[in-house]
Amino acid sequence: MHRIHLDSLNSRFGRPGQLAFKTEPGSVAVAEIDNELGSARIALQGAQLLTWTPRGEKPVVWLSPHGKLVPGKSARGGVPVCWPWFGPHPAGGDFPSHGFARTAPWEVLDTEFHPDGSTELTFSLLRSDTDSALWPHSTPLTLRVRIGSCLSMELRTRNIGAAPATIGQALHTYFEISDIRQARVLGLEDCEYLDKVGGGRKHQDGPVNFSGETDRIYLDTTAECIIEDPGYARRIHVTKRGSRSTVVWNPWIEKAAKLGDLGEDGYLRMLCVESTNAADDLVTLPPGQEHVLAVEYRLSTLP
Ligand code: TA6
């Protein structure tokens, strides 16, 4: 990113001691937030939140130590914004998996420094001719992120075109945990899910435990999910709005080795619980309508 652009970002939106925009050589610009309630880093590429650590806590959003930030590739970890489709494109071909928003440039629209000490940034996706070929719709996309003792995000799609637009999307969040073998996810009991590893549609009996590659789209659920982490003696609460599907993913050993960017035993330290509009939960937006996919993450202690 050009020095001038960085200087302009800092003069327009920065606040000494709370919000600064920086970039590593040959990398992308990153907003660094540090307030009394917590800290976070958000890349302007993909408006990808990279890390979030509430004050006095261990990081809650995981970032691979090997997931370098390079132009055109989303970092392994954080919160990739999957849009306007989730997973492989229905038409297949050379459409990028999980859409193009997570690797596209975004701009900062606004910042707000709240009286409670939290910091809020709003980003807007910059469209290009290449992605317009992939996505021939006029659907401005913004992401609002509020960094405090909780983390909240709102992904807003507006259809200003003349035709309906059907979107799939996800806030594809990697949570940091002490050990996947001890962790479990509550809130999805008795849900049906699409098993992307073993195939088929299955029923969830009890909490979700992990003993191998796990890649599931839970259907027709608006439930709060709770990640229980005995090693860190904490729960991570994942609440959502505007979503009726939740994805739970851990690559385990072999898939992690194939991906090659989770680091040594990285799979042990991460767990994706993704608030999505996926599978039979796609959103069809008539002209003039908008849709918000929103999440909030917070901690509580696990006795
Ligand atoms: O959300 C789970 C998933 O769809 C997995 O199947 C796996 O592909 C993961 O996303 C990561 O995808 P990525 O394209 O970021 O490597």
XYZ file of N, CA and C in Angstrom, residues 42-287:
738
model
N -7.270 -5.849 11.831
C -8.182 -6.102 10.705
C -7.471 -5.698 9.420
N -7.335 -6.660 8.494
C -6.696 -6.359 7.211
C -7.702 -5.687 6.291
N -7.218 -4.686 5.516
C -8.137 -4.052 4.569
C -8.433 -4.993 3.404
N -7.533 -5.936 3.148
C -7.853 -6.960 2.150
C -8.887 -7.909 2.740
N -10.052 -7.936 2.163
C -11.092 -8.845 2.639
C -11.782 -8.373 3.904
N -11.395 -7.162 4.410
C -11.902 -6.705 5.727
C -11.817 -7.879 6.699
N -10.666 -8.571 6.622
C -10.497 -9.801 7.408
C -9.978 -9.477 8.801
N -10.859 -9.672 9.797
C -10.366 -9.567 11.168
C -9.363 -10.689 11.371
N -8.174 -10.337 11.864
C -7.101 -11.329 11.992
C -7.009 -11.856 13.416
N -7.155 -10.942 14.374
C -7.041 -11.368 15.788
C -8.006 -10.526 16.614
N -8.462 -11.107 17.718
C -9.227 -10.353 18.716
C -8.887 -10.933 20.079
N -8.431 -10.065 20.987
C -8.060 -10.499 22.337
C -8.688 -9.560 23.359
N -9.705 -10.008 24.088
C -10.268 -9.154 25.140
C -9.187 -8.876 26.193
N -9.236 -7.713 26.782
C -8.234 -7.304 27.774
C -8.102 -8.365 28.887
N -6.879 -8.828 29.146
C -6.644 -9.769 30.251
C -6.970 -11.223 29.916
N -7.355 -11.461 28.650
C -7.705 -12.829 28.253
C -6.692 -13.381 27.239
N -6.755 -14.672 26.974
C -6.004 -15.252 25.850
C -6.755 -14.898 24.555
N -6.046 -14.884 23.416
C -6.738 -14.563 22.156
C -7.980 -15.432 21.962
N -9.025 -14.853 21.395
C -10.267 -15.602 21.139
C -10.358 -15.990 19.661
N -9.853 -15.111 18.788
C -9.829 -15.421 17.351
C -8.407 -15.860 17.011
N -8.335 -17.071 16.370
C -7.034 -17.700 16.110
C -6.472 -17.288 14.763
N -5.164 -17.048 14.704
C -4.489 -16.784 13.429
C -3.293 -17.702 13.340
N -3.201 -18.427 12.217
C -2.083 -19.345 12.066
C -0.760 -18.598 12.133
N 0.225 -19.166 12.818
C 1.548 -18.532 12.809
C 2.188 -18.605 11.417
N 1.569 -19.467 10.581
C 2.159 -19.639 9.239
C 1.264 -19.036 8.159
N 0.210 -18.305 8.617
C -0.711 -17.779 7.607
C -0.297 -16.376 7.227
N 0.770 -16.270 6.453
C 1.231 -14.905 6.105
C 0.144 -14.143 5.339
N 0.169 -12.818 5.542
C -0.767 -11.950 4.835
C -0.136 -11.594 3.486
N -0.599 -12.220 2.410
C -0.060 -11.850 1.096
C -1.204 -11.344 0.215
N -0.906 -10.352 -0.647
C -1.961 -9.830 -1.518
C -2.627 -10.960 -2.308
N -3.952 -10.956 -2.308
C -4.710 -11.906 -3.124
C -5.012 -13.227 -2.450
N -4.551 -13.421 -1.197
C -4.859 -14.686 -0.513
C -5.268 -14.354 0.929
N -6.402 -14.913 1.365
C -6.816 -14.586 2.736
C -5.909 -15.343 3.713
N -5.591 -14.724 4.820
C -4.735 -15.364 5.825
C -5.478 -16.555 6.416
N -4.741 -17.581 6.811
C -5.358 -18.756 7.466
C -5.695 -18.356 8.898
N -7.004 -18.236 9.152
C -7.414 -17.869 10.495
C -8.249 -16.611 10.475
N -8.423 -16.020 11.625
C -9.212 -14.790 11.709
C -10.665 -15.034 11.325
N -11.246 -14.037 10.623
C -12.638 -14.157 10.184
C -12.716 -13.847 8.685
N -12.432 -14.812 7.830
C -12.628 -14.586 6.389
C -14.122 -14.323 6.088
N -14.357 -13.314 5.253
C -15.737 -12.993 4.827
C -16.017 -13.762 3.532
N -16.824 -14.820 3.678
C -17.153 -15.628 2.488
C -18.405 -15.024 1.864
N -18.317 -14.582 0.614
C -19.443 -13.875 -0.055
C -19.088 -13.700 -1.523
N -19.950 -13.777 -2.454
C -21.410 -13.974 -2.373
C -21.834 -15.428 -2.565
N -20.874 -16.348 -2.384
C -21.240 -17.761 -2.272
C -20.372 -18.427 -1.208
N -20.875 -19.553 -0.688
C -20.162 -20.272 0.377
C -19.663 -21.602 -0.199
N -18.356 -21.898 0.024
C -17.831 -23.149 -0.525
C -17.612 -23.030 -2.021
N -17.597 -24.168 -2.723
C -17.377 -24.123 -4.184
C -18.551 -23.440 -4.878
N -18.263 -22.699 -5.958
C -19.327 -22.017 -6.689
C -20.214 -23.090 -7.355
N -21.534 -22.868 -7.345
C -22.416 -23.879 -7.950
C -22.011 -24.253 -9.378
N -21.445 -23.260 -10.110
C -21.097 -23.557 -11.513
C -19.720 -24.220 -11.614
N -19.024 -24.343 -10.420
C -17.698 -25.001 -10.492
C -16.736 -24.138 -11.286
N -15.936 -24.694 -12.112
C -14.990 -23.930 -12.936
C -13.955 -23.239 -12.072
N -13.472 -22.097 -12.583
C -12.381 -21.453 -11.832
C -12.925 -20.329 -10.940
N -14.159 -20.506 -10.473
C -14.677 -19.543 -9.492
C -13.959 -19.791 -8.169
N -13.505 -18.746 -7.484
C -12.778 -18.961 -6.211
C -13.700 -19.536 -5.136
N -13.174 -20.488 -4.374
C -13.958 -21.076 -3.282
C -14.299 -20.000 -2.257
N -15.501 -20.006 -1.741
C -15.977 -19.055 -0.730
C -16.120 -17.626 -1.261
N -16.210 -17.482 -2.617
C -16.462 -16.152 -3.182
C -15.192 -15.320 -3.295
N -15.382 -14.045 -3.651
C -14.226 -13.181 -3.933
C -14.039 -12.075 -2.874
N -15.020 -11.890 -1.998
C -14.930 -10.754 -1.053
C -13.734 -10.886 -0.123
N -13.360 -12.109 0.230
C -12.316 -12.281 1.249
C -10.907 -11.978 0.734
N -10.772 -11.851 -0.583
C -9.439 -11.508 -1.118
C -9.455 -10.171 -1.851
N -10.593 -9.505 -1.856
C -10.737 -8.238 -2.586
C -10.333 -7.069 -1.682
N -9.995 -5.919 -2.292
C -9.714 -4.734 -1.479
C -11.009 -4.134 -0.933
N -10.963 -3.703 0.315
C -12.084 -2.985 0.941
C -11.570 -1.605 1.348
N -12.491 -0.686 1.528
C -12.099 0.640 2.021
C -12.768 0.894 3.367
N -12.178 1.815 4.126
C -12.769 2.206 5.411
C -13.807 3.283 5.129
N -15.023 3.066 5.586
C -16.087 4.068 5.413
C -16.181 4.980 6.625
N -16.014 4.390 7.812
C -16.288 5.175 9.019
C -15.622 4.506 10.221
N -15.342 5.318 11.239
C -14.893 4.758 12.529
C -15.673 5.477 13.618
N -15.861 4.797 14.743
C -16.576 5.398 15.870
C -15.914 4.941 17.164
N -15.689 5.871 18.075
C -15.048 5.561 19.360
C -16.110 5.731 20.438
N -16.661 4.574 20.890
C -17.837 4.626 21.757
C -17.495 5.000 23.201
N -18.434 5.621 23.918
C -18.186 5.994 25.326
C -17.841 4.795 26.209
N -18.308 3.588 25.816
C -17.996 2.409 26.673
C -16.559 1.931 26.451
N -15.829 2.617 25.560
C -14.421 2.258 25.334
C -14.216 1.371 24.114
N -15.329 0.915 23.503
C -15.180 0.038 22.322
C -14.909 0.882 21.073
N -14.324 0.219 20.081
C -13.931 0.871 18.825
C -14.685 0.214 17.678
N -15.287 1.028 16.819
C -16.102 0.478 15.729
C -15.559 0.967 14.394
N -15.426 0.036 13.453
C -14.996 0.394 12.098
C -16.009 -0.175 11.104
N -16.268 0.584 10.052
C -17.138 0.104 8.978
C -16.348 0.092 7.675
N -16.388 -1.064 7.009
C -15.644 -1.256 5.759
C -16.643 -1.473 4.621
N -16.203 -1.141 3.414
C -17.044 -1.347 2.234
C -16.228 -2.055 1.157
N -16.844 -3.066 0.525
C -16.147 -3.838 -0.515
C -15.991 -2.985 -1.776
N -14.764 -2.979 -2.310
C -14.526 -2.282 -3.580
C -14.705 -3.290 -4.713
N -15.608 -2.999 -5.624
C -15.885 -3.941 -6.713
C -14.899 -3.722 -7.866
N -14.667 -4.777 -8.660
C -13.759 -4.648 -9.820
C -14.416 -5.304 -11.027
N -13.849 -5.071 -12.199
C -14.414 -5.688 -13.418
C -14.327 -7.204 -13.336
N -13.210 -7.702 -12.757
C -13.083 -9.177 -12.714
C -14.203 -9.775 -11.885
N -14.442 -9.185 -10.716
C -15.469 -9.843 -9.913
C -16.857 -9.569 -10.469
N -17.009 -8.480 -11.240
C -18.343 -8.241 -11.835
C -18.659 -9.315 -12.858
N -17.586 -9.881 -13.454
C -17.828 -10.985 -14.398
C -18.307 -12.204 -13.620
N -17.793 -12.346 -12.394
C -18.197 -13.498 -11.571
C -19.568 -13.266 -10.950
N -19.895 -11.986 -10.764
C -21.086 -11.647 -9.966
C -21.759 -10.411 -10.589
N -22.651 -10.638 -11.570
C -23.231 -9.520 -12.330
C -24.411 -8.868 -11.608
N -24.189 -8.513 -10.352
C -25.264 -7.886 -9.573
C -24.737 -6.604 -8.923
N -25.656 -5.651 -8.707
C -25.278 -4.427 -7.956
C -25.723 -4.622 -6.513
N -24.751 -5.125 -5.716
C -25.114 -5.472 -4.322
C -24.019 -4.961 -3.389
N -24.027 -3.659 -3.092
C -23.007 -3.115 -2.183
C -22.945 -3.907 -0.880
N -21.705 -4.123 -0.411
C -21.473 -4.947 0.783
C -20.663 -4.139 1.786
N -21.160 -4.099 3.025
C -20.379 -3.432 4.090
C -20.219 -4.387 5.268
N -19.146 -4.169 6.037
C -18.908 -4.935 7.262
C -18.640 -3.936 8.379
N -19.462 -4.069 9.455
C -19.246 -3.237 10.637
C -18.671 -4.117 11.736
N -17.571 -3.677 12.340
C -16.906 -4.465 13.382
C -16.776 -3.597 14.635
N -17.185 -4.145 15.778
C -17.070 -3.388 17.026
C -16.226 -4.203 18.009
N -15.104 -3.587 18.406
C -14.117 -4.290 19.240
C -14.256 -3.811 20.677
N -14.671 -4.695 21.557
C -14.786 -4.349 22.980
C -14.525 -5.597 23.791
N -15.185 -5.697 24.950
C -15.026 -6.956 25.723
C -15.809 -8.072 25.017
N -16.718 -7.663 24.111
C -17.339 -8.599 23.148
C -16.845 -8.171 21.767
N -17.031 -9.065 20.800
C -16.745 -8.712 19.402
C -18.047 -8.837 18.623
N -18.466 -7.772 17.961
C -19.682 -7.918 17.138
C -19.361 -7.528 15.702
N -20.000 -8.229 14.772
C -19.786 -7.949 13.339
C -21.131 -8.018 12.622
N -21.316 -7.104 11.656
C -22.539 -7.114 10.848
C -22.156 -7.041 9.372
N -22.526 -8.060 8.610
C -22.254 -8.086 7.171
C -23.560 -7.753 6.453
N -23.588 -6.590 5.770
C -24.835 -6.070 5.208
C -24.747 -6.059 3.677
N -25.690 -6.728 3.037
C -25.767 -6.736 1.574
C -27.013 -5.975 1.159
N -26.865 -4.996 0.236
C -28.035 -4.274 -0.289
C -28.153 -4.603 -1.775
N -29.345 -4.901 -2.238
C -29.546 -5.142 -3.663
C -30.095 -3.860 -4.298
N -29.211 -3.143 -5.012
C -29.671 -1.900 -5.660
C -29.844 -2.123 -7.169
N -29.824 -3.418 -7.547
C -30.001 -3.747 -8.967
C -31.476 -3.911 -9.295
N -31.730 -4.353 -10.522
C -33.121 -4.477 -10.987
C -33.619 -5.920 -10.909
N -32.684 -6.845 -10.562
C -33.085 -8.260 -10.530
C -32.786 -8.840 -9.142
N -33.516 -9.902 -8.753
C -33.213 -10.559 -7.476
C -31.791 -11.130 -7.507
N -31.148 -11.177 -6.341
C -29.786 -11.744 -6.245
C -29.799 -12.765 -5.120
N -29.278 -13.955 -5.386
C -29.241 -15.007 -4.358
C -27.817 -15.150 -3.838
N -27.644 -14.938 -2.529
C -26.284 -14.991 -1.960
C -26.154 -16.119 -0.943
N -24.941 -16.675 -0.940
C -24.515 -17.558 0.146
C -23.375 -16.812 0.832
N -23.217 -16.984 2.135
C -22.179 -16.204 2.824
C -21.842 -16.828 4.165
N -20.737 -16.348 4.730
C -20.344 -16.838 6.063
C -19.388 -15.850 6.704
N -19.510 -15.732 8.009
C -18.409 -15.161 8.797
C -17.670 -16.398 9.312
N -16.560 -16.692 8.619
C -15.886 -17.992 8.729
C -14.839 -17.955 9.859
N -15.307 -17.856 11.067
C -14.455 -17.530 12.214
C -13.666 -18.715 12.768
N -12.352 -18.488 12.912
C -11.457 -19.473 13.539
C -11.299 -19.064 15.008
N -11.792 -19.894 15.916
C -11.658 -19.605 17.339
C -10.413 -20.299 17.904
N -9.754 -19.640 18.851
C -8.567 -20.226 19.472
C -8.986 -21.055 20.685
N -8.543 -22.298 20.727
C -8.870 -23.180 21.856
C -7.570 -23.840 22.344
N -7.645 -24.433 23.542
C -6.409 -25.008 24.099
C -6.093 -26.358 23.445
N -7.146 -27.167 23.170
C -6.901 -28.512 22.607
C -8.213 -29.049 22.045
N -8.272 -29.221 20.746
C -9.518 -29.655 20.076
C -10.026 -30.965 20.660
N -9.131 -31.790 21.197
C -9.550 -33.111 21.698
C -10.363 -32.992 22.976
N -10.227 -31.835 23.660
C -10.991 -31.630 24.921
C -12.206 -30.727 24.680
N -12.211 -30.027 23.549
C -13.273 -29.024 23.339
C -14.574 -29.699 22.935
N -15.691 -28.995 23.134
C -16.970 -29.469 22.578
C -17.857 -28.261 22.302
N -18.832 -28.455 21.429
C -19.735 -27.367 21.055
C -21.158 -27.729 21.499
N -21.740 -26.828 22.295
C -23.137 -26.996 22.731
C -24.021 -26.095 21.872
N -25.299 -26.476 21.787
C -26.277 -25.630 21.101
C -26.810 -26.233 19.813
N -26.140 -27.285 19.350
C -26.561 -27.890 18.070
C -27.215 -29.261 18.275
N -27.524 -29.554 19.550
C -28.133 -30.855 19.853
C -29.430 -31.017 19.055
N -29.630 -32.204 18.518
C -30.853 -32.571 17.769
C -30.991 -31.861 16.427
N -29.959 -31.130 15.987
C -30.025 -30.533 14.639
C -29.686 -31.591 13.587
N -30.235 -31.374 12.402
C -29.798 -32.148 11.234
C -28.555 -31.461 10.656
N -27.638 -32.240 10.079
C -26.483 -31.592 9.448
C -26.043 -32.357 8.209
N -25.428 -31.610 7.289
C -24.803 -32.218 6.099
C -23.364 -32.529 6.482
N -23.013 -33.810 6.395
C -21.671 -34.242 6.776
C -20.766 -34.183 5.544
N -19.858 -33.187 5.493
C -19.033 -33.010 4.288
C -17.856 -33.993 4.277
N -17.637 -34.708 5.403
C -16.539 -35.687 5.455
C -17.070 -37.081 5.108
N -18.093 -37.518 5.847
C -18.609 -38.868 5.621
C -19.753 -38.923 4.622
N -20.269 -37.720 4.246
C -21.380 -37.664 3.301
C -22.720 -37.869 3.995
N -23.769 -37.430 3.322
C -25.130 -37.663 3.819
C -25.615 -36.602 4.795
N -26.851 -36.786 5.193
C -27.541 -35.887 6.123
C -27.726 -36.651 7.428
N -27.268 -36.088 8.534
C -27.254 -36.838 9.794
C -27.898 -36.030 10.915
N -28.038 -36.682 12.078
C -28.693 -36.068 13.242
C -27.651 -35.883 14.334
N -27.636 -34.719 14.966
C -26.657 -34.459 16.023
C -27.193 -34.931 17.368
N -26.527 -35.945 17.919
C -26.927 -36.416 19.258
C -26.011 -35.779 20.293
N -26.550 -34.944 21.128
C -25.729 -34.356 22.194
C -24.737 -33.332 21.668
N -23.774 -32.915 22.521
C -22.785 -31.902 22.106
C -21.913 -32.422 20.967
N -21.249 -31.519 20.242
C -20.320 -31.902 19.171
C -18.941 -32.090 19.798
N -18.429 -33.330 19.687
C -17.063 -33.612 20.163
C -16.170 -33.838 18.952
N -14.847 -33.839 19.163
C -13.925 -33.896 18.025
C -12.890 -35.001 18.210
N -12.883 -35.922 17.229
C -11.858 -36.991 17.266
C -11.353 -37.293 15.854
N -11.611 -36.370 14.938
C -11.171 -36.545 13.545
C -11.635 -35.345 12.738
N -11.345 -35.379 11.409
C -11.766 -34.268 10.548
C -13.262 -34.093 10.675
N -13.674 -32.860 10.920
C -15.091 -32.555 11.134
C -15.465 -31.379 10.255
N -16.474 -31.580 9.374
C -16.846 -30.494 8.453
C -18.346 -30.634 8.209
N -19.145 -29.875 8.953
C -20.587 -30.089 8.968
C -21.339 -28.771 8.784
N -22.390 -28.835 7.971
C -23.300 -27.681 7.853
C -24.570 -28.037 8.625
N -24.755 -27.411 9.774
C -25.962 -27.652 10.575
C -27.100 -26.817 10.000
N -28.240 -27.449 9.862
C -29.365 -26.845 9.128
C -30.469 -26.364 10.063
N -31.156 -25.332 9.620
C -32.351 -24.817 10.284
C -32.105 -24.537 11.769
N -31.007 -23.844 12.045
C -30.691 -23.507 13.436
C -30.310 -22.043 13.575
N -30.960 -21.397 14.535
C -30.608 -19.991 14.842
C -29.971 -19.931 16.235
N -29.610 -21.122 16.734
C -29.210 -21.237 18.143
C -27.870 -20.556 18.435
N -27.732 -20.115 19.680
C -26.424 -19.707 20.181
C -25.584 -20.967 20.325
N -24.338 -20.904 19.857
C -23.409 -22.014 20.082
C -22.450 -21.630 21.202
N -22.079 -22.616 21.987
C -21.111 -22.381 23.063
C -19.954 -23.358 22.892
N -18.753 -22.813 22.728
C -17.549 -23.653 22.655
C -17.021 -23.799 24.075
N -17.005 -25.015 24.576
C -16.478 -25.260 25.930
C -15.007 -25.659 25.818
N -14.144 -24.949 26.527
C -12.693 -25.193 26.447
C -12.146 -25.409 27.854
N -12.116 -26.650 28.336
C -11.649 -26.910 29.713
C -10.203 -26.443 29.934
N -9.372 -26.586 28.908
C -7.958 -26.216 29.074
C -7.776 -24.751 29.396
N -8.595 -23.909 28.779
C -8.554 -22.469 29.069
C -9.613 -22.085 30.095
N -10.322 -23.095 30.632
C -11.378 -22.850 31.643
C -12.310 -21.735 31.201
N -12.730 -21.804 29.940
C -13.617 -20.748 29.430
C -14.615 -21.291 28.430
N -15.674 -20.532 28.239
C -16.651 -20.786 27.184
C -16.585 -19.605 26.219
N -16.744 -19.911 24.930
C -16.885 -18.844 23.933
C -18.336 -18.920 23.436
N -19.073 -17.818 23.627
C -20.473 -17.775 23.223
C -20.567 -17.165 21.826
N -21.226 -17.875 20.930
C -21.371 -17.433 19.534
C -22.866 -17.235 19.268
N -23.291 -15.959 19.247
C -24.711 -15.712 18.915
C -24.775 -15.074 17.537
N -25.913 -15.230 16.857
C -25.999 -14.774 15.462
C -27.422 -14.292 15.146
N -27.496 -13.510 14.065
C -28.778 -12.998 13.552
C -28.710 -13.094 12.017
N -29.837 -13.398 11.367
C -29.861 -13.421 9.900
C -29.226 -14.667 9.324
N -29.177 -15.734 10.114
C -28.563 -16.985 9.644
C -29.339 -18.166 10.219
N -29.590 -19.154 9.366
C -30.266 -20.365 9.845
C -29.384 -21.598 9.619
N -28.096 -21.365 9.386
C -27.178 -22.516 9.212
C -25.869 -22.168 9.921
N -25.258 -23.204 10.498
C -23.989 -23.024 11.230
C -23.027 -24.109 10.771
N -21.791 -23.699 10.432
C -20.781 -24.674 10.001
C -19.787 -24.891 11.136
N -19.478 -26.158 11.381
C -18.450 -26.528 12.367
C -17.344 -27.262 11.617
N -16.109 -26.755 11.750
C -15.011 -27.325 10.960
C -13.728 -27.390 11.778
N -13.130 -28.606 11.735
C -11.738 -28.762 12.149
C -11.103 -29.744 11.155
N -9.969 -29.363 10.538
C -9.392 -30.199 9.484
C -8.730 -31.475 9.978
N -8.390 -31.514 11.267
C -7.634 -32.612 11.881
C -6.262 -32.770 11.192
N -5.609 -33.905 11.378
C -4.189 -34.017 11.044
C -3.919 -34.013 9.536
N -4.554 -34.907 8.812
C -4.222 -35.071 7.380
C -4.594 -33.842 6.562
N -5.816 -33.353 6.755
C -6.287 -32.192 5.971
C -5.432 -30.980 6.329
N -5.078 -30.856 7.596
C -4.244 -29.714 8.012
C -2.888 -29.792 7.327
N -2.348 -31.001 7.227
C -1.042 -31.164 6.557
C -1.172 -30.791 5.081
N -2.304 -31.168 4.472
C -2.521 -30.841 3.041
C -2.638 -29.321 2.864
N -3.359 -28.683 3.773
C -3.521 -27.220 3.646
C -2.177 -26.543 3.830
N -1.364 -27.074 4.737
C 0.028 -26.649 4.846
C 0.264 -25.289 5.477
N -0.784 -24.634 5.946
C -0.533 -23.289 6.516
C -1.164 -23.125 7.904
N -1.326 -24.263 8.593
C -1.853 -24.153 9.956
C -0.732 -24.247 10.984
N 0.480 -24.543 10.512
C 1.589 -24.664 11.454
C 1.564 -26.022 12.140
N 2.650 -26.311 12.835
C 2.809 -27.598 13.522
C 1.680 -27.761 14.547
N 0.872 -28.813 14.404
C -0.210 -29.071 15.363
C -1.206 -27.921 15.476
N -1.212 -27.056 14.422
C -2.146 -25.922 14.474
C -3.588 -26.372 14.607
N -3.874 -27.557 14.032
C -5.274 -28.031 14.058
C -5.766 -28.234 15.487
N -4.801 -28.447 16.423
C -5.207 -28.682 17.820
C -5.736 -27.415 18.478
N -5.306 -26.265 17.914
C -5.541 -24.989 18.613
C -6.667 -24.169 17.997
N -7.315 -24.726 16.960
C -8.345 -23.910 16.299
C -9.628 -24.701 16.121
N -10.723 -23.966 16.043
C -12.029 -24.577 15.763
C -12.884 -23.515 15.090
N -13.406 -23.883 13.886
C -14.286 -22.927 13.195
C -15.740 -23.201 13.581
N -16.407 -22.178 14.084
C -17.880 -22.193 14.234
C -18.344 -20.995 13.429
N -18.942 -21.289 12.276
C -19.207 -20.245 11.269
C -20.704 -19.966 11.187
N -21.045 -18.697 11.300
C -22.454 -18.304 11.125
C -22.655 -18.051 9.642
N -23.573 -18.797 9.021
C -23.613 -18.825 7.558
C -25.030 -18.651 7.016
N -25.072 -18.379 5.717
C -26.278 -18.642 4.904
C -25.791 -19.618 3.831
N -25.931 -20.900 4.119
C -25.347 -21.927 3.243
C -26.375 -23.028 3.012
N -26.071 -23.908 2.056
C -26.935 -25.086 1.753
C -28.367 -24.606 1.447
N -29.331 -25.035 2.285
C -30.727 -24.647 1.978
C -31.094 -23.322 2.643
N -30.075 -22.592 3.085
C -30.305 -21.326 3.809
C -29.777 -20.136 3.001
N -29.754 -20.265 1.650
C -29.287 -19.131 0.830
C -30.297 -17.996 0.939
N -29.848 -16.773 0.681
C -30.712 -15.589 0.822
C -30.984 -15.015 -0.564
N -32.251 -14.952 -0.956
C -32.602 -14.299 -2.224
C -33.113 -12.899 -1.919
N -32.392 -11.921 -2.419
C -32.697 -10.511 -2.136
C -33.432 -9.891 -3.327
N -34.699 -9.499 -3.141
C -35.371 -8.795 -4.235
C -34.742 -7.409 -4.412
N -34.912 -6.772 -5.562
C -34.390 -5.414 -5.746
C -34.870 -4.488 -4.632
